[in-house]
């Protein structure tokens, strides 16, 4: 793979920040967009813009066709059995909330258990807390071990038949841990537990096959995998989607409406009320095409090489504590704490050297408490990042050490 | 090369206060107390104040964790405010707020003393809330009863 040529597909990367070449290492928060995605957006607005599913004129036909073609692409991208299992959402957060408010409200009762883990993003905690409050169900957490993996002994005792739903993060945005999703889902399925994966950090970084994983629901965000912001996907197994009540009511999701009541469309349209983010969906389709042309296996391998190299080089910085797995078997991010600088001071310092990172709790406050750090600094990579950029990061960390001590 | 803005933000005195905070610790009752935090970045501070019957701030201390700016601001605040009346404290707080916000009015160096060194925050609008954290907690503590 010619990764340097691929990097040139991202116009934004070619700029200076504070007088230094931009080194963008905040990909776990949001990735950059290749030219083809940006062009798809502007092409849509310049040539095809119209509402979908509503009119019979040429532009609406084009928009509808491109919109539904993107649904097929998304289905293929994650190995869904049918494009009807693909619901377009605003992102991972909305996908999780949709499941909590439809399937969750319908199926959970007092005494039921919702099982999640101690390494969840707030978006995979709060919707379940709200659901538990509404239904009287109990929320339980699988503890995280010091090495950033899940406590497998605790899983054995916590994953029981009382559990109605087991939702967990595929790749942790704060630790880089890659959870053994297939294995955990198999355990849950054997007990009849419904499963949901938070794929925000795995989609676009590795091949995803929801049927092989065996999960009932899988949510991801377009903006973390070269797509625009404001668009994401919720996959749901059809057997479940069919039984679920709608969440938002409005246009597009109904068969007929009378003054007394309405009947609803089949999935996925039942869950897509109102005019959707049409340009976002179509551009997400372009992002998927782009990623698949590079190859998800290639991206995964490159991610892995970057993470491995970063682990080695960053380990050289005196006073560093890297959270999560100490091996290179991790997602493409390294979160760390330095004994000589608070994350915000470090991020400010790095920014003045053109290096973009994120410092703070990364929307995982319970996890920060667990590891007794107020927050961490996170360098997160994507396939357009280079070994030279990691070298630059290490150089800046060493400069920060001189500056702050 | 380091930018001048960054050097201004992190002057030696500021880094020294953040590494060796003055008046660090808790006061035992009777005293006023308030907790402050910046939820978006996780900085936290606790301020304890002992006010005499005639409204003088006889002692104040703080504990907390956070960035160099929030910790240095807290440390300098305790030094500056100790011995002042509540009204004087409010006036210093207002001067300080104007300086870090960079609202253009000339800074009152006599009133602020060392705190003037945090002027560099002006260039980093996202850090204003770090600089103000301890001051918000102090205000809350003084209002609590
Ligand atoms: C693991 C994880 N889950 C969920 C989310 C939420 O994604 P979004 O904000 O796109 O809905 C994120 C992104 O911040 C994440 O990293």
Coordinates of C-alpha atoms in Angstrom, one line a residue, chain A residues 222-397:
Chain A
X222 CA -19.9 8.0 10.1
X223 CA -17.7 10.9 11.2
X224 CA -15.1 8.6 12.8
X225 CA -14.6 6.7 9.6
X226 CA -14.2 9.3 6.9
X227 CA -17.9 10.2 6.6
X228 CA -19.6 13.5 7.5
X229 CA -20.7 14.4 11.0
X230 CA -24.4 13.9 11.9
X231 CA -24.8 10.5 10.3
X232 CA -24.5 7.0 11.6
X233 CA -25.9 3.6 11.4
X234 CA -27.8 1.3 13.8
X235 CA -27.8 -2.3 12.7
X236 CA -30.6 -4.5 14.2
X237 CA -31.3 -8.1 13.5
X238 CA -34.6 -8.2 11.6
X239 CA -36.3 -10.6 13.9
X240 CA -35.9 -8.0 16.7
X241 CA -36.5 -4.9 14.6
X242 CA -39.9 -6.3 13.4
X243 CA -41.1 -6.6 17.0
X244 CA -40.0 -3.1 18.1
X245 CA -42.3 -0.1 18.4
X246 CA -41.4 3.2 16.7
X247 CA -39.4 5.8 18.6
X248 CA -39.9 9.2 16.9
X249 CA -43.2 9.7 15.1
X250 CA -43.7 11.7 11.9
X251 CA -43.5 11.6 8.2
X252 CA -41.8 8.7 6.4
X253 CA -42.4 6.2 9.1
X254 CA -46.1 5.7 8.7
X255 CA -48.4 3.6 6.4
X256 CA -51.5 5.5 7.2
X257 CA -52.5 8.2 9.7
X258 CA -56.0 8.8 10.9
X259 CA -57.1 11.2 13.7
X260 CA -57.3 8.3 16.1
X261 CA -54.2 6.3 15.3
X262 CA -51.6 5.3 12.8
X263 CA -50.0 2.3 11.3
X264 CA -46.3 2.1 10.8
X265 CA -44.0 1.0 8.1
X266 CA -41.8 -2.0 8.4
X267 CA -38.2 -1.6 9.4
X268 CA -36.0 0.3 8.7
X269 CA -38.4 3.1 7.7
X270 CA -40.4 2.7 10.9
X271 CA -37.4 4.1 12.7
X272 CA -36.6 7.0 10.4
X273 CA -39.2 9.7 11.0
X274 CA -38.9 12.9 9.2
X275 CA -36.5 14.1 6.4
X276 CA -33.2 12.3 7.0
X277 CA -29.7 13.7 6.5
X278 CA -29.8 12.8 2.8
X279 CA -26.5 14.3 1.9
X280 CA -24.9 12.7 4.9
X281 CA -26.2 9.3 4.0
X282 CA -25.0 9.6 0.5
X283 CA -21.6 10.8 1.6
X284 CA -21.3 8.0 4.1
X285 CA -21.8 5.7 1.2
X286 CA -18.9 7.4 -0.5
X287 CA -16.8 7.0 2.7
X288 CA -17.6 3.3 2.7
X289 CA -16.6 2.9 -0.9
X290 CA -13.4 4.7 -0.2
X291 CA -12.5 2.5 2.8
X292 CA -13.4 -0.7 1.0
X293 CA -11.2 0.3 -1.9
X294 CA -8.2 0.6 0.5
X295 CA -9.4 -2.6 2.2
X296 CA -10.4 -2.9 5.8
X297 CA -7.7 -5.6 6.4
X298 CA -5.1 -3.2 5.1
X299 CA -6.4 -0.5 7.3
X300 CA -6.4 -2.8 10.3
X301 CA -2.8 -3.9 9.7
X302 CA -1.6 -0.3 9.3
X303 CA -3.5 0.8 12.4
X304 CA -1.8 -2.1 14.3
X305 CA 1.6 -1.1 13.1
X306 CA 1.1 2.5 14.1
X307 CA -0.2 1.5 17.6
X308 CA 2.7 -0.9 18.0
X309 CA 5.3 1.7 17.0
X310 CA 3.6 4.3 19.2
X311 CA 3.7 2.0 22.2
X312 CA 7.4 1.4 21.8
X313 CA 8.4 5.0 21.2
X314 CA 6.1 6.6 23.7
X315 CA 7.4 4.2 26.4
X316 CA 10.8 6.0 26.1
X317 CA 9.3 9.2 27.6
X318 CA 10.3 9.4 31.3
X319 CA 7.3 9.7 33.6
X320 CA 4.8 8.3 31.2
X321 CA 2.0 5.9 32.2
X322 CA 0.2 4.3 29.4
X323 CA -3.3 3.1 30.2
X324 CA -4.8 0.0 28.8
X325 CA -3.2 -3.1 27.3
X326 CA 0.6 -2.8 27.4
X327 CA 1.0 -4.8 24.2
X328 CA 0.5 -3.7 20.7
X329 CA -2.7 -5.7 20.5
X330 CA -4.9 -2.6 20.9
X331 CA -6.9 -0.2 18.9
X332 CA -5.2 2.6 17.1
X333 CA -4.8 4.9 20.1
X334 CA -2.6 5.4 23.1
X335 CA -4.0 7.2 26.2
X336 CA -1.4 8.2 28.7
X337 CA -0.7 10.2 31.8
X338 CA 2.6 12.2 32.3
X339 CA 3.7 12.8 35.9
X340 CA 5.1 16.3 34.9
X341 CA 2.1 17.8 33.1
X342 CA -1.7 17.8 33.3
X343 CA -3.5 16.7 30.1
X344 CA -4.7 20.2 29.3
X345 CA -1.4 21.8 29.7
X346 CA 0.2 19.1 27.6
X347 CA -2.5 19.4 24.9
X348 CA -2.0 23.1 24.9
X349 CA 1.7 22.7 24.5
X350 CA 1.4 20.1 21.8
X351 CA -1.1 22.3 19.9
X352 CA 1.5 25.1 19.9
X353 CA 3.7 22.6 18.0
X354 CA 1.0 21.7 15.5
X355 CA 0.1 18.4 17.2
X356 CA -3.6 17.9 17.8
X357 CA -4.5 15.6 20.6
X358 CA -7.3 15.4 23.1
X359 CA -7.0 15.7 26.9
X360 CA -9.6 15.0 29.5
X361 CA -11.9 12.2 30.5
X362 CA -12.9 11.2 26.9
X363 CA -16.5 10.8 28.0
X364 CA -15.5 7.9 30.3
X365 CA -15.6 9.4 33.7
X366 CA -16.2 6.1 35.6
X367 CA -13.1 4.7 33.9
X368 CA -11.0 7.7 34.9
X369 CA -12.1 7.1 38.5
X370 CA -11.3 3.5 38.2
X371 CA -7.7 4.2 37.1
X372 CA -7.4 7.1 39.6
X373 CA -6.4 9.7 37.0
X374 CA -8.2 13.0 36.6
X375 CA -7.9 12.5 32.8
X376 CA -5.5 11.4 30.2
X377 CA -4.0 12.7 27.0
X378 CA -4.9 10.6 24.0
X379 CA -3.1 10.2 20.7
X380 CA -5.4 8.4 18.3
X381 CA -4.4 7.3 14.8
X382 CA -5.9 6.5 11.5
X383 CA -4.5 5.1 8.3
X384 CA -3.3 8.5 7.0
X385 CA -1.0 9.0 10.0
X386 CA 2.7 8.1 9.5
X387 CA 5.6 6.8 11.5
X388 CA 7.2 10.3 11.1
X389 CA 4.2 11.8 12.9
X390 CA 4.6 9.5 15.8
X391 CA 8.3 10.4 15.9
X392 CA 7.2 14.1 16.0
X393 CA 4.8 13.3 18.8
X394 CA 7.5 11.8 20.9
X395 CA 9.8 14.7 20.2
X396 CA 7.1 17.1 21.4
X397 CA 6.5 15.0 24.6

